[in-house]
Amino acid sequence: VTHDAEQGDPAPPARDQYATTAGAYDLFAGPYRAGQLAALDEVRARFRPEVGPLLDVGAGSGAICEWLLTQVADAEVLALEPSHAMRSLLLARVAAHPEWFERITVWPDDFFSTPLPPRIGGAILLGVIGHFDAGERAAVLAELAARLPEGGAALIDLQDPETPRRVEPFEFLAATIGRLTYKGISEGWPVDDERMRWRMSYLTLDGERILVEDTVESVHHHPSPQTVADDAAQVGLAIERLGGTSFWRLTPKGREGGRRS
Ligand SMILES: C[S@@+](CC[C@H](N)C(=O)[O-])C[C@H]1O[C@@H](n2cnc3c(N)ncnc32)[C@H](O)[C@@H]1O
């Protein structure tokens, strides 16, 4: 067994940005799942599992992986998840399904540190585009464009608001489980013309009494659809909004797009 520490001094462990969020992630992501799955359903015909693995970038707790493994016959999934805490949730989900072990690889790194296969059968980037700055976003799109087959697709979402602005605190009920309720409170501030600072609080309540209150702040990029369309066009990808949603389909433009077949 070799590991990086044998090649020099080990780097200090980076702070896990998702350590707090992972605490009850699937409960708080619950209100968004139906929309994600409907969007996946819309692009599923474009996935080409025979060409290569389906790439799930920032796979989180693995809910999207589960959909891919159960809904796309014979798909192999390459799930990228750099957060130790989120990966624990993902591996727990996979562990309950030994029949998936031959079909999924959970790579414990970020997008740019992961060795990607030369061809992919599709890509899913949900809740993750906002983690990349402009240069990284362009590089991610270029890597996808170089690997997607003609007629294939990537699914992304762009987080609201489209332009940074103050978002007053809003509360949402995630779930009631037994005697306890799980609530989230979200609040945001503009940082500049592309970034927002978000504060999320995750509450566990016994009636009015707060048993757990976890708060985390993070800065996210909110590129406008036009900005992403321009970035995508640079690498030969066309972008199309799915209905009136925050989900977008990216497809290689093909020869008539002037760049690649
Ligand atoms: C909001 S969560 C979304 C998880 C999942 N896709 C979902 O929709 O439920 C964003 C995920 O992206 C991961 N992430 C952040 N930066 C990343 C990067 N550079 N490369 C790959 N994943 C990243 C985080 O660790 C986190 O699990």
Coordinates of C-alpha atoms in Angstrom, one line a residue, residues 3-128:
H3 CA 0.0 6.8 0.0
D4 CA 1.0 10.3 -0.6
A5 CA 2.6 10.7 2.9
E6 CA 5.4 8.4 1.8
Q7 CA 6.4 10.8 -0.8
G8 CA 7.0 13.7 1.6
D9 CA 5.5 15.5 4.4
P10 CA 1.7 15.0 4.5
A11 CA -0.3 18.1 3.7
P12 CA -2.4 19.4 6.7
P13 CA -6.0 18.1 6.2
A14 CA -8.1 20.7 4.4
R15 CA -11.2 21.9 6.2
D16 CA -14.2 19.9 5.1
Q17 CA -16.6 22.6 3.8
Y18 CA -19.5 20.1 3.9
A19 CA -18.9 18.7 7.4
T20 CA -21.8 20.5 8.9
T21 CA -24.1 20.2 6.0
A22 CA -23.6 16.5 5.9
G23 CA -25.2 16.1 9.3
A24 CA -28.7 15.6 7.9
Y25 CA -28.1 16.3 4.2
D26 CA -30.7 14.1 2.7
L27 CA -33.4 15.6 4.9
F28 CA -32.5 19.1 3.9
A29 CA -32.0 18.3 0.2
G30 CA -35.4 16.5 0.2
P31 CA -37.5 19.5 -1.0
Y32 CA -35.2 19.7 -4.1
R33 CA -35.1 16.0 -5.1
A34 CA -38.3 15.8 -7.1
G35 CA -37.1 18.6 -9.4
Q36 CA -33.7 17.0 -9.8
L37 CA -35.1 13.7 -10.7
A38 CA -37.6 15.2 -13.1
A39 CA -34.7 17.0 -14.9
L40 CA -32.7 13.7 -15.0
D41 CA -35.7 12.0 -16.5
E42 CA -35.7 14.7 -19.2
V43 CA -32.1 14.1 -20.3
R44 CA -31.9 10.3 -19.7
A45 CA -32.5 9.5 -23.4
R46 CA -29.2 11.4 -24.1
F47 CA -27.1 9.3 -21.7
R48 CA -24.8 6.9 -23.6
P49 CA -23.6 4.3 -21.1
E50 CA -22.1 2.3 -23.9
V51 CA -19.6 5.1 -24.6
G52 CA -18.2 5.5 -21.1
P53 CA -19.2 6.0 -17.4
L54 CA -21.7 8.6 -16.3
L55 CA -19.9 11.3 -14.4
D56 CA -21.5 12.6 -11.2
V57 CA -19.5 15.6 -10.2
G58 CA -20.0 16.5 -6.5
A59 CA -22.1 13.4 -6.0
G60 CA -22.9 14.4 -2.4
S61 CA -24.9 11.7 -0.6
G62 CA -25.3 9.7 -3.7
A63 CA -29.0 10.2 -4.4
I64 CA -28.2 11.0 -8.1
C65 CA -25.9 7.9 -8.3
E66 CA -28.8 5.8 -7.0
W67 CA -31.1 7.1 -9.7
L68 CA -28.5 6.5 -12.4
L69 CA -27.8 2.9 -11.2
T70 CA -31.4 2.0 -11.0
Q71 CA -32.8 3.9 -14.0
V72 CA -30.1 3.7 -16.6
A73 CA -29.6 0.1 -17.6
D74 CA -25.9 -1.1 -17.6
A75 CA -24.7 2.4 -16.7
E76 CA -21.3 2.6 -15.0
V77 CA -21.1 5.6 -12.6
L78 CA -18.0 7.6 -11.7
A79 CA -18.9 9.7 -8.7
L80 CA -16.5 12.5 -7.6
E81 CA -16.9 13.6 -4.0
P82 CA -14.1 15.5 -2.2
S83 CA -15.8 15.9 1.1
H84 CA -15.1 13.2 3.6
A85 CA -18.4 13.8 5.4
M86 CA -20.5 13.7 2.2
R87 CA -18.6 10.7 0.9
S88 CA -19.5 8.8 4.1
L89 CA -23.2 9.3 3.2
L90 CA -22.6 8.2 -0.3
L91 CA -20.6 5.1 0.7
A92 CA -23.3 4.2 3.2
R93 CA -25.8 4.3 0.4
V94 CA -23.6 2.1 -1.8
A95 CA -22.8 -0.3 1.0
A96 CA -26.4 -1.2 1.2
H97 CA -26.3 -2.4 -2.4
P98 CA -23.5 -4.9 -3.1
E99 CA -25.1 -5.5 -6.5
W100 CA -23.8 -1.9 -7.4
F101 CA -20.2 -2.5 -6.4
E102 CA -19.1 -3.4 -10.0
R103 CA -20.9 -0.4 -11.5
I104 CA -19.8 2.5 -9.3
T105 CA -16.5 4.1 -8.5
V106 CA -16.5 6.7 -5.7
W107 CA -13.4 8.9 -6.4
P108 CA -12.4 10.8 -3.2
D109 CA -11.2 14.0 -4.9
D110 CA -12.3 17.2 -6.6
F111 CA -12.9 17.6 -10.3
F112 CA -9.4 18.8 -11.2
S113 CA -7.6 16.1 -9.1
T114 CA -9.6 13.2 -10.6
P115 CA -8.2 11.2 -13.5
L116 CA -11.0 11.3 -16.0
P117 CA -11.6 8.6 -18.6
P118 CA -11.1 9.7 -22.2
R119 CA -14.8 9.3 -23.0
I120 CA -17.9 9.7 -20.8
G121 CA -21.5 8.6 -21.4
G122 CA -22.9 11.7 -19.8
A123 CA -22.3 14.1 -16.9
I124 CA -24.3 15.4 -14.0
L125 CA -23.3 18.5 -12.0
L126 CA -26.1 19.3 -9.6
G127 CA -25.5 21.9 -6.8
V128 CA -21.9 22.1 -7.8

